[in-house]
């Protein structure tokens, strides 16, 4: 081969698929695979397997680009499907390239990005790419091995079909581009053939559906550039691997929020916990995950005087801040993520408890709640629970209450901690007597018992009993938290010796 | 026509709209009471209230219709 021949072969491989497919990309608001890489990475990266399937006419790089590069000077590896080459479908070399870049991430213990835009397996190549030791299944096996060891970040630009849908599923975070991104095991066409259901692609597995209903997507991006920026913002909170900690940033004063008047005295009235978070953390640092799903629980990264922290907060504005099946899953996953990557946890508890009733019992609220309690138990990063207003029942456990290895449980002066709230408790204890009383006597009796109950669970009483470690006015909370996190940094990280727990999934 | 649905099981604490009323997207139409919390329920769409399906004090399950709204064209 001459230099000229090499140059020509390289140009063919770099060009990707036929011109008509490139034109189609532009029409769909999509960027070329190499433009995506240029936006994501620092200038200058190295590529392996550019000549994969170079002897075929129409399989440039075999439909996937695998590179080693850097983001903000930090080494990362990337696999990126090329949707102009056979719709980004997987042949034998595609799969081998993905496996090799994963193996590099494992060797280097460096983060891996998956830029997904793929129609799935090439059925014509299935024997070579699907079932074997180094077939597609190995991609998912590798993802599971990498999980919690290095950050795995997925941006979904297009489809992620059938088996391919598991690439995002095993990543730590999935950013989906609205309208273009989709995930489904069976396409609408297949669903109509196999089960007789007629639905649109968006209903079946669209980006909005996954970010608002199924919870499989984390962030719904309006376009590809935004999706890539969000991936970089997310990455700034991640360490390089499980052995290291996230880089600190310059400390910034919080946004001006009047914390003194934010929280209603009446426990039963909702307020926006995101305002509380904004008033506590460094300005513009809050990076929320899954904002459109299970809104009664708010989770996201933020910075406290420059240090990364993972915030888990009950949102009384949505469904009263009650814990449901999905909100338990959402928080459990986030707690696991923070624990894996050495990000201290801040729990802001304002929780009436787990939801009750037939609907949630049938949906398995007990086992879903158990997942959250298990994740909180196992988390050995520094963790602080702040009881903002109330922590009732197992809600206290789910929000890292005193029994769950928290470094500290703090409470605001108006906080209540109890098996249940005063209204429910008085009704439960005095039910028969209340029924016997006449309507005239009833309200006075109930009010008196509730007052006694409130006194019994008064937060000073709980501090006196050493249930909570410190009482803090909301205006002092930020300072108190950052001092404590600095102090807890060297915390013991072992939890329990065994293979792994029997997960309550 | 679109139904504003109960976001969780509870009792209807207050109905805040009447038939014929014009409402904005994001406007609170019903306040539920559940788990000792007051839960605002908002309309996702702007439009006109056609019917209030529930009465104050009634139990509703998650997903039950509360208010029917004819969406603005």
Coordinates of C-alpha atoms in Angstrom, one line a residue:
Chain A
X1 CA 0.0 0.0 0.0
X2 CA 1.3 3.4 -0.9
X3 CA 0.9 6.6 1.1
X4 CA -1.6 7.8 -1.5
X5 CA -3.6 4.7 -1.2
X6 CA -3.6 5.0 2.6
X7 CA -4.7 8.6 2.3
X8 CA -7.6 7.6 0.0
X9 CA -8.6 4.7 2.4
X10 CA -8.6 7.1 5.4
X11 CA -10.7 9.7 3.5
X12 CA -13.2 7.0 2.7
X13 CA -13.4 5.8 6.3
X14 CA -13.6 9.3 7.7
X15 CA -16.4 10.2 5.3
X16 CA -18.8 7.7 6.9
X17 CA -21.9 6.7 5.0
X18 CA -23.3 7.9 1.6
X19 CA -23.9 11.6 1.1
X20 CA -27.7 11.2 1.1
X21 CA -27.6 9.9 4.7
X22 CA -25.6 12.9 5.8
X23 CA -28.2 15.2 4.2
X24 CA -30.9 13.3 6.1
X25 CA -29.1 13.9 9.4
X26 CA -29.1 17.7 8.9
X27 CA -32.8 17.6 8.1
X28 CA -33.5 15.8 11.4
X29 CA -31.5 18.3 13.5
X30 CA -28.7 15.8 13.9
X31 CA -24.9 16.3 13.8
X32 CA -22.3 14.1 12.1
X33 CA -20.7 11.6 14.4
X34 CA -17.3 13.4 14.2
X35 CA -18.9 16.8 14.9
X36 CA -20.4 15.2 18.1
X37 CA -16.9 14.0 19.1
X38 CA -15.4 17.5 18.4
X39 CA -18.0 19.1 20.6
X40 CA -17.5 16.7 23.4
X41 CA -13.7 16.3 23.5
X42 CA -10.7 18.5 23.8
X43 CA -8.9 19.0 20.4
X44 CA -6.7 16.1 19.4
X45 CA -7.7 12.5 20.1
X46 CA -6.5 9.1 18.9
X47 CA -8.7 6.6 17.1
X48 CA -8.6 2.8 16.8
X49 CA -10.2 0.6 14.2
X50 CA -10.9 3.4 11.7
X51 CA -10.2 0.8 9.0
X52 CA -12.6 -1.8 10.4
X53 CA -14.4 -3.4 7.4
X54 CA -12.4 -1.1 5.1
X55 CA -12.6 -3.7 2.4
X56 CA -16.3 -3.5 2.2
X57 CA -17.8 -0.7 0.1
X58 CA -20.3 0.8 2.6
X59 CA -19.1 0.0 6.1
X60 CA -16.9 2.9 7.0
X61 CA -15.3 2.2 10.4
X62 CA -18.0 -0.5 10.6
X63 CA -20.4 2.1 11.9
X64 CA -18.8 3.0 15.1
X65 CA -16.0 5.4 16.0
X66 CA -13.9 4.5 19.1
X67 CA -11.5 7.1 20.4
X68 CA -9.3 8.0 23.4
X69 CA -9.2 11.7 24.2
X70 CA -9.8 14.1 27.0
X71 CA -12.4 16.5 28.4
X72 CA -11.0 19.5 30.3
X73 CA -7.7 17.7 30.3
X74 CA -9.1 14.5 31.9
X75 CA -8.6 11.3 29.9
X76 CA -11.7 9.6 28.7
X77 CA -12.7 7.0 26.1
X78 CA -15.7 7.2 23.7
X79 CA -17.7 4.9 21.5
X80 CA -19.9 6.8 19.0
X81 CA -22.3 5.2 16.5
X82 CA -22.3 6.6 13.0
X83 CA -25.9 6.7 11.9
X84 CA -24.9 7.2 8.3
X85 CA -23.4 3.8 8.1
X86 CA -26.2 1.2 7.9
X87 CA -28.2 3.3 10.4
X88 CA -25.5 2.7 13.0
X89 CA -26.2 -1.0 13.2
X90 CA -23.9 -3.5 14.7
X91 CA -21.8 -6.0 12.8
X92 CA -19.1 -8.2 14.1
X93 CA -16.4 -5.5 13.9
X94 CA -18.7 -2.9 15.5
X95 CA -19.1 -5.1 18.5
X96 CA -15.4 -6.0 18.7
X97 CA -14.5 -2.2 18.6
X98 CA -17.0 -1.4 21.4
X99 CA -15.6 -4.3 23.5
X100 CA -12.0 -3.1 23.0
X101 CA -12.8 0.5 24.0
X102 CA -14.6 -0.8 27.1
X103 CA -11.6 -2.9 27.9
X104 CA -9.4 0.2 27.6
X105 CA -11.6 2.0 30.1
X106 CA -11.2 -1.0 32.4
X107 CA -7.4 -1.1 32.0
X108 CA -7.0 2.7 32.4
X109 CA -9.8 3.0 34.9
X110 CA -11.0 6.0 33.0
X111 CA -14.5 7.3 32.2
X112 CA -16.3 6.0 29.2
X113 CA -18.9 7.9 27.1
X114 CA -21.4 6.1 24.9
X115 CA -22.8 8.3 22.1
X116 CA -25.6 6.1 20.9
X117 CA -27.5 6.3 17.6
X118 CA -28.1 2.8 16.4
X119 CA -30.7 0.6 14.7
X120 CA -29.4 -2.4 16.6
X121 CA -28.0 -5.7 15.3
X122 CA -27.4 -6.4 11.6
X123 CA -29.5 -9.5 11.3
X124 CA -27.4 -10.6 8.3
X125 CA -24.3 -10.8 10.6
X126 CA -26.0 -12.2 13.6
X127 CA -24.0 -15.4 14.0
X128 CA -20.7 -13.4 14.1
X129 CA -22.0 -10.6 16.3
X130 CA -24.8 -11.8 18.6
X131 CA -24.4 -15.0 20.5
X132 CA -20.7 -15.7 21.1
X133 CA -18.1 -15.0 23.8
X134 CA -17.3 -11.7 22.2
X135 CA -20.7 -11.1 20.9
X136 CA -23.0 -8.2 21.8
X137 CA -23.9 -9.7 25.2
X138 CA -20.3 -9.1 26.2
X139 CA -20.8 -5.3 25.8
X140 CA -23.4 -5.4 28.6
X141 CA -21.3 -7.8 30.7
X142 CA -18.5 -5.3 30.4
X143 CA -20.8 -2.4 31.3
X144 CA -21.8 -4.2 34.5
X145 CA -18.2 -4.8 35.3
X146 CA -17.4 -1.2 34.7
X147 CA -20.4 0.0 36.7
X148 CA -19.4 1.9 39.8
X149 CA -15.7 1.6 38.8
X150 CA -15.6 4.4 36.2
X151 CA -18.3 6.8 35.2
X152 CA -20.3 5.6 32.3
X153 CA -22.2 8.4 30.6
X154 CA -24.7 7.9 27.7
X155 CA -25.9 10.5 25.3
X156 CA -28.7 9.1 23.2
X157 CA -29.0 11.0 19.9
X158 CA -31.2 8.5 18.0
X159 CA -32.6 5.0 18.4
X160 CA -31.3 2.5 20.8
X161 CA -33.3 -0.5 19.7
X162 CA -33.9 -4.0 21.1
X163 CA -30.7 -5.4 22.7
X164 CA -29.0 -2.1 22.0
X165 CA -31.4 -0.5 24.5
X166 CA -29.3 -2.1 27.3
X167 CA -26.3 0.2 26.6
X168 CA -28.1 3.2 28.1
X169 CA -29.7 1.0 30.8
X170 CA -26.4 0.1 32.3
X171 CA -25.0 3.6 32.2
X172 CA -24.9 5.9 35.2
X173 CA -26.8 8.7 33.4
X174 CA -28.8 8.8 30.1
X175 CA -29.2 12.2 28.3
X176 CA -31.8 11.9 25.6
X177 CA -32.4 14.4 22.7
X178 CA -36.0 15.2 22.4
X179 CA -37.8 13.8 19.3
X180 CA -34.8 12.0 18.0
X181 CA -33.8 9.7 20.8
X182 CA -35.7 6.5 21.5
X183 CA -35.3 3.3 23.4
X184 CA -37.4 0.2 23.0
X185 CA -37.1 -3.5 23.0
X186 CA -39.6 -4.0 20.2
X187 CA -40.3 -1.3 17.6
X188 CA -43.9 -0.2 16.9
X189 CA -43.9 -2.3 13.7
X190 CA -42.8 -5.4 15.6
X191 CA -45.4 -4.7 18.4
X192 CA -48.1 -4.6 15.8
X193 CA -47.0 -7.9 14.3
X194 CA -46.3 -9.8 17.5
X195 CA -48.9 -8.5 20.0
X196 CA -51.3 -6.5 17.9
X197 CA -50.6 -3.2 19.5
X198 CA -50.7 0.0 17.4
X199 CA -48.7 2.8 18.8
X200 CA -46.3 5.6 17.6
X201 CA -42.6 5.5 18.2
X202 CA -42.8 8.4 20.7
X203 CA -45.5 6.6 22.7
X204 CA -43.5 3.3 22.6
X205 CA -40.1 4.6 23.6
X206 CA -39.6 8.3 22.8
X207 CA -37.2 10.6 24.7
X208 CA -40.0 12.4 26.5
X209 CA -41.8 9.2 27.5
X210 CA -38.6 7.8 29.0
X211 CA -37.7 11.0 30.9
X212 CA -41.3 11.6 32.3
X213 CA -42.9 8.1 32.6
X214 CA -40.5 5.1 32.6
X215 CA -37.6 6.9 34.3
X216 CA -35.1 5.2 32.1
X217 CA -33.9 8.6 30.8
X218 CA -32.3 11.2 33.1
X219 CA -32.3 14.4 31.1
X220 CA -34.4 15.6 28.1
X221 CA -32.3 17.8 26.0
X222 CA -33.8 20.2 23.4
X223 CA -30.9 19.5 20.9
X224 CA -27.6 17.7 20.4
X225 CA -25.4 20.6 21.5
X226 CA -27.3 21.0 24.7
X227 CA -27.1 17.3 25.4
X228 CA -23.3 17.4 24.9
X229 CA -23.0 20.4 27.2
X230 CA -25.0 18.7 29.9
X231 CA -22.8 15.6 29.6
X232 CA -19.8 17.8 30.3
X233 CA -21.6 19.6 33.2
X234 CA -22.4 16.2 34.7
X235 CA -18.9 15.0 34.1
X236 CA -17.5 17.9 36.2
X237 CA -19.1 16.3 39.2
X238 CA -17.6 12.9 38.6
X239 CA -14.2 11.7 39.6
X240 CA -12.1 9.7 37.1
X241 CA -12.9 6.5 38.8
X242 CA -13.9 4.9 42.1
X243 CA -10.5 5.5 43.7
X244 CA -10.6 9.3 43.4
X245 CA -12.8 12.2 44.4
X246 CA -14.5 14.9 42.3
X247 CA -12.4 18.0 41.6
X248 CA -13.4 21.0 43.7
X249 CA -14.4 24.3 42.2
X250 CA -14.1 27.8 43.4
X251 CA -16.6 28.6 46.2
X252 CA -19.5 30.8 45.3
X253 CA -22.1 32.4 47.5
X254 CA -25.6 31.0 47.1
X255 CA -28.4 32.7 45.2
X256 CA -30.3 35.2 47.3
X257 CA -33.2 33.2 48.7
X258 CA -35.1 34.4 51.8
X259 CA -34.7 31.2 53.7
X260 CA -36.2 32.6 56.9
X261 CA -39.7 33.0 55.2
X262 CA -39.4 30.1 52.7
X263 CA -40.6 27.2 54.9
X264 CA -44.3 27.4 56.0
X265 CA -44.8 26.8 59.7
X266 CA -47.9 24.7 59.0
X267 CA -46.4 21.3 58.3
X268 CA -49.3 20.5 55.9
X269 CA -48.6 23.2 53.4
X270 CA -46.3 22.7 50.5
X271 CA -43.3 24.8 49.6
X272 CA -40.6 24.5 46.9
X273 CA -37.7 22.6 48.2
X274 CA -35.6 23.6 45.2
X275 CA -35.6 27.1 46.6
X276 CA -34.2 25.8 49.8
X277 CA -31.5 24.0 47.9
X278 CA -30.7 27.1 45.9
X279 CA -30.4 29.1 49.1
X280 CA -28.0 26.6 50.6
X281 CA -25.6 25.6 47.8
X282 CA -23.1 27.6 45.6
X283 CA -24.9 29.7 43.1
X284 CA -25.9 28.0 39.8
X285 CA -24.2 24.8 41.0
X286 CA -27.3 22.6 41.4
X287 CA -27.5 20.0 38.6
X288 CA -30.7 18.1 38.9
X289 CA -31.2 14.6 37.6
X290 CA -34.5 13.2 36.4
X291 CA -36.3 16.5 37.0
X292 CA -39.3 15.4 34.9
X293 CA -39.9 12.1 36.7
X294 CA -41.1 11.3 40.3
X295 CA -41.0 15.0 41.2
X296 CA -41.9 14.4 44.8
X297 CA -38.2 13.5 45.3
X298 CA -35.5 15.9 44.1
X299 CA -32.0 14.6 43.4
X300 CA -29.0 16.2 42.0
X301 CA -25.4 17.4 42.4
X302 CA -24.4 20.7 43.9
X303 CA -21.4 22.4 45.4
X304 CA -21.0 23.6 49.0
X305 CA -18.2 26.0 49.2
X306 CA -16.7 24.4 46.1
X307 CA -17.0 20.8 47.2
X308 CA -19.3 18.4 45.3
X309 CA -22.3 17.0 47.2
X310 CA -25.3 14.8 46.2
X311 CA -28.6 16.3 47.4
X312 CA -31.6 14.1 48.1
X313 CA -34.7 16.2 49.0
X314 CA -38.4 15.6 49.5
X315 CA -40.5 18.0 47.4
X316 CA -43.7 18.8 49.3
X317 CA -44.9 20.7 46.3
X318 CA -45.4 17.5 44.4
X319 CA -47.6 14.8 45.9
X320 CA -46.9 16.3 49.3
X321 CA -43.4 14.9 49.2
X322 CA -44.7 11.5 50.0
X323 CA -42.5 8.6 48.9
X324 CA -43.8 6.4 46.1
X325 CA -42.5 3.5 44.1
X326 CA -40.8 5.6 41.5
X327 CA -39.4 8.2 43.9
X328 CA -37.9 5.4 45.9
X329 CA -36.2 4.0 42.8
X330 CA -35.0 7.5 41.8
X331 CA -33.4 8.2 45.1
X332 CA -32.0 4.7 45.6
X333 CA -30.2 4.9 42.3
X334 CA -28.8 8.4 43.0
X335 CA -27.6 7.4 46.4
X336 CA -25.8 4.4 44.8
X337 CA -24.3 6.7 42.2
X338 CA -22.9 9.1 44.8
X339 CA -21.6 6.3 47.0
X340 CA -19.8 4.7 44.1
X341 CA -18.0 7.9 43.1
X342 CA -17.2 9.3 46.5
X343 CA -19.7 12.2 46.5
X344 CA -20.9 13.0 50.0
X345 CA -24.7 12.9 50.5
X346 CA -27.0 15.6 51.9
X347 CA -30.6 14.5 52.8
X348 CA -33.2 17.2 53.2
X349 CA -36.0 15.4 54.9
X350 CA -39.6 16.8 54.8
X351 CA -41.4 13.6 54.4
X352 CA -44.9 12.5 55.5
X353 CA -43.8 8.8 55.0
X354 CA -44.3 6.2 52.3
X355 CA -47.6 6.3 50.5
X356 CA -50.3 3.9 51.7
X357 CA -53.4 2.4 50.0
X358 CA -54.2 -0.5 47.7
X359 CA -52.7 1.2 44.6
X360 CA -49.2 1.4 46.0
X361 CA -49.3 -1.9 48.0
X362 CA -50.1 -3.7 44.8
X363 CA -47.3 -1.9 43.0
X364 CA -44.9 -3.3 45.7
X365 CA -44.2 -0.1 47.7
X366 CA -42.6 -2.2 50.4
X367 CA -39.9 -3.8 48.3
X368 CA -39.3 -0.5 46.4
X369 CA -39.0 1.4 49.6
X370 CA -36.6 -1.4 50.9
X371 CA -34.4 -0.6 47.9
X372 CA -34.0 2.9 49.0
X373 CA -33.4 2.0 52.7
X374 CA -30.8 -0.6 51.5
X375 CA -29.0 2.0 49.3
X376 CA -28.9 4.5 52.1
X377 CA -27.7 1.9 54.6
X378 CA -24.9 0.8 52.3
X379 CA -23.7 4.3 51.4
X380 CA -20.5 4.9 53.3
X381 CA -19.7 8.4 51.9
X382 CA -20.1 11.2 54.4
X383 CA -23.8 11.6 54.9
X384 CA -25.8 14.2 56.7
X385 CA -29.5 14.2 57.3
X386 CA -31.3 17.5 57.9
X387 CA -34.8 17.2 59.2
X388 CA -36.3 20.3 57.5
X389 CA -39.9 20.0 58.8
X390 CA -40.9 16.4 59.3
X391 CA -39.7 12.9 59.1
X392 CA -42.5 10.4 59.8
X393 CA -42.4 6.7 59.8
X394 CA -40.1 4.8 57.5
X395 CA -39.6 8.2 55.8
X396 CA -37.0 8.9 58.5
X397 CA -35.2 5.7 57.5
X398 CA -35.3 6.4 53.8
X399 CA -33.8 9.9 54.4
X400 CA -30.8 8.6 56.3
X401 CA -32.1 9.0 59.9
X402 CA -30.0 8.4 63.0
X403 CA -30.0 4.6 62.7
X404 CA -28.5 4.5 59.2
X405 CA -24.8 5.3 59.8
X406 CA -25.2 9.0 59.1
X407 CA -22.4 11.1 60.4
X408 CA -24.9 13.6 61.7
X409 CA -28.6 14.2 61.9
X410 CA -29.4 17.9 62.2
X411 CA -32.8 19.5 62.6
X412 CA -34.3 22.9 62.0
X413 CA -36.1 24.3 65.0
X414 CA -39.6 23.5 63.7
X415 CA -38.8 19.9 62.8
X416 CA -40.9 16.9 63.9
X417 CA -39.7 13.3 64.0
X418 CA -42.2 10.6 64.8
X419 CA -43.8 7.3 63.8
X420 CA -46.6 9.4 62.4
X421 CA -47.9 13.0 62.5
X422 CA -50.0 14.3 65.4
X423 CA -53.3 14.1 63.5
X424 CA -52.9 10.4 62.5
X425 CA -51.4 9.4 65.9
X426 CA -54.2 10.9 68.0
X427 CA -56.7 9.2 65.8
X428 CA -54.9 5.9 66.0
X429 CA -54.4 5.9 69.8
X430 CA -57.8 7.4 70.8
X431 CA -60.0 6.2 68.0
X432 CA -62.6 4.4 70.2
X433 CA -62.8 7.3 72.7
X434 CA -63.2 9.9 69.9
X435 CA -66.0 7.9 68.5
X436 CA -67.8 7.7 71.9
X437 CA -67.6 11.5 72.4
X438 CA -70.4 13.7 71.2
X439 CA -69.6 16.1 68.3
X440 CA -69.5 19.0 70.7
X441 CA -66.7 17.6 72.9
X442 CA -64.7 16.0 70.1
X443 CA -62.7 18.9 68.7
X444 CA -61.5 20.1 72.1
X445 CA -60.4 16.5 73.1
X446 CA -58.6 16.0 69.8
X447 CA -56.8 19.4 70.0
X448 CA -55.7 18.7 73.6
X449 CA -54.3 15.2 72.7
X450 CA -52.6 16.6 69.6
X451 CA -50.9 19.4 71.7
X452 CA -49.7 16.7 74.1
X453 CA -48.4 14.7 71.3
X454 CA -46.6 17.7 69.7
X455 CA -44.9 18.4 73.1
X456 CA -43.8 14.8 73.3
X457 CA -42.1 14.9 69.9
X458 CA -40.8 18.5 70.3
X459 CA -37.4 18.7 68.6
X460 CA -35.7 20.0 71.8
X461 CA -37.0 16.8 73.5
X462 CA -35.4 14.7 70.7
X463 CA -32.2 16.7 71.0
X464 CA -32.3 16.2 74.8
X465 CA -32.6 12.4 74.2
X466 CA -29.6 12.6 71.7
X467 CA -31.8 11.5 68.8
X468 CA -30.6 14.4 66.8
X469 CA -27.1 15.7 67.1
X470 CA -27.6 19.4 66.7
X471 CA -30.4 22.0 66.2
X472 CA -29.6 24.6 63.6
X473 CA -31.4 27.8 62.4
X474 CA -31.8 27.7 58.6
X475 CA -29.6 30.7 58.2
X476 CA -26.7 28.9 59.8
X477 CA -27.2 25.6 57.9
X478 CA -24.8 26.2 55.0
X479 CA -21.9 27.0 57.2
X480 CA -22.7 24.1 59.5
X481 CA -22.9 21.6 56.6
X482 CA -19.6 22.6 54.9
X483 CA -17.7 22.5 58.2
X484 CA -19.1 19.0 58.9
X485 CA -18.4 17.6 55.4
X486 CA -14.8 18.9 55.7
X487 CA -14.5 17.0 58.9
X488 CA -16.1 13.7 57.8
X489 CA -14.0 13.4 54.7
X490 CA -11.8 10.6 56.1
X491 CA -14.7 8.5 57.1
X492 CA -14.3 4.7 57.2
X493 CA -15.7 3.3 54.0
X494 CA -16.2 -0.4 54.8
X495 CA -19.8 -1.5 55.4
X496 CA -20.1 -5.2 55.7
X497 CA -18.0 -8.2 54.6
X498 CA -19.7 -10.5 52.0
X499 CA -20.0 -10.9 48.3
X500 CA -22.9 -8.4 47.9
X501 CA -26.2 -8.0 49.6
X502 CA -29.3 -9.9 48.4
X503 CA -30.7 -6.8 46.7
X504 CA -34.4 -6.1 47.6
X505 CA -35.2 -5.4 44.0
Chain B
X1 CA -61.4 17.1 26.2
X2 CA -58.8 16.3 28.8
X3 CA -59.2 15.0 32.4
X4 CA -57.2 16.5 35.2
X5 CA -56.4 13.4 37.2
X6 CA -55.6 12.8 40.9
X7 CA -51.9 12.6 41.3
X8 CA -52.3 10.3 44.3
X9 CA -55.0 8.6 46.4
X10 CA -56.7 10.9 48.9
X11 CA -59.8 13.0 49.6
X12 CA -60.9 16.1 47.7
X13 CA -60.2 19.0 50.1
X14 CA -61.2 21.9 47.9
X15 CA -62.5 22.3 44.4
X16 CA -61.1 25.6 43.1
X17 CA -62.8 26.0 39.7
X18 CA -66.4 26.0 38.4
X19 CA -67.8 24.8 35.1
X20 CA -67.4 27.4 32.3
X21 CA -64.4 28.9 33.9
X22 CA -61.3 29.7 31.8
X23 CA -58.1 28.3 33.2
X24 CA -54.4 28.6 32.4
X25 CA -51.9 25.8 32.0
X26 CA -50.3 25.1 35.4
X27 CA -53.3 26.5 37.3
X28 CA -54.3 24.7 40.5
X29 CA -57.9 23.3 40.0
X30 CA -58.3 21.0 43.0
X31 CA -56.5 20.6 46.3
X32 CA -56.4 17.1 47.6
X33 CA -55.7 16.0 51.2
X34 CA -53.6 12.9 51.6
X35 CA -51.1 11.6 54.1
X36 CA -52.0 14.7 56.2
X37 CA -50.7 17.0 53.5
X38 CA -52.5 19.4 51.2
X39 CA -51.7 18.5 47.6
X40 CA -52.3 21.0 44.8
X41 CA -53.4 19.4 41.6
X42 CA -52.8 21.5 38.5
X43 CA -54.2 21.4 35.0
X44 CA -51.5 20.6 32.4
X45 CA -53.4 22.5 29.7
X46 CA -55.1 25.8 29.3
X47 CA -58.8 25.7 28.4
X48 CA -62.3 25.9 29.7
X49 CA -63.7 23.8 32.6
X50 CA -66.5 21.6 31.2
X51 CA -67.3 19.6 34.3
X52 CA -66.2 19.1 37.9
X53 CA -66.4 15.3 38.4
X54 CA -65.8 15.1 42.1
X55 CA -67.2 16.6 45.3
X56 CA -65.3 17.9 48.3
X57 CA -64.8 15.2 50.8
X58 CA -64.9 12.4 48.3
X59 CA -62.2 9.7 48.1
X60 CA -60.3 9.5 44.8
X61 CA -57.7 7.0 43.8
X62 CA -54.5 7.9 41.8
X63 CA -55.4 8.6 38.2
X64 CA -59.1 9.2 38.8
X65 CA -60.5 12.2 36.8
X66 CA -61.2 15.3 38.9
X67 CA -62.1 18.0 36.4
X68 CA -62.8 17.8 32.6
X69 CA -61.2 20.6 30.6
X70 CA -61.7 21.5 27.0
X71 CA -58.3 22.5 25.7
X72 CA -57.9 25.9 24.0
X73 CA -57.5 25.4 20.2

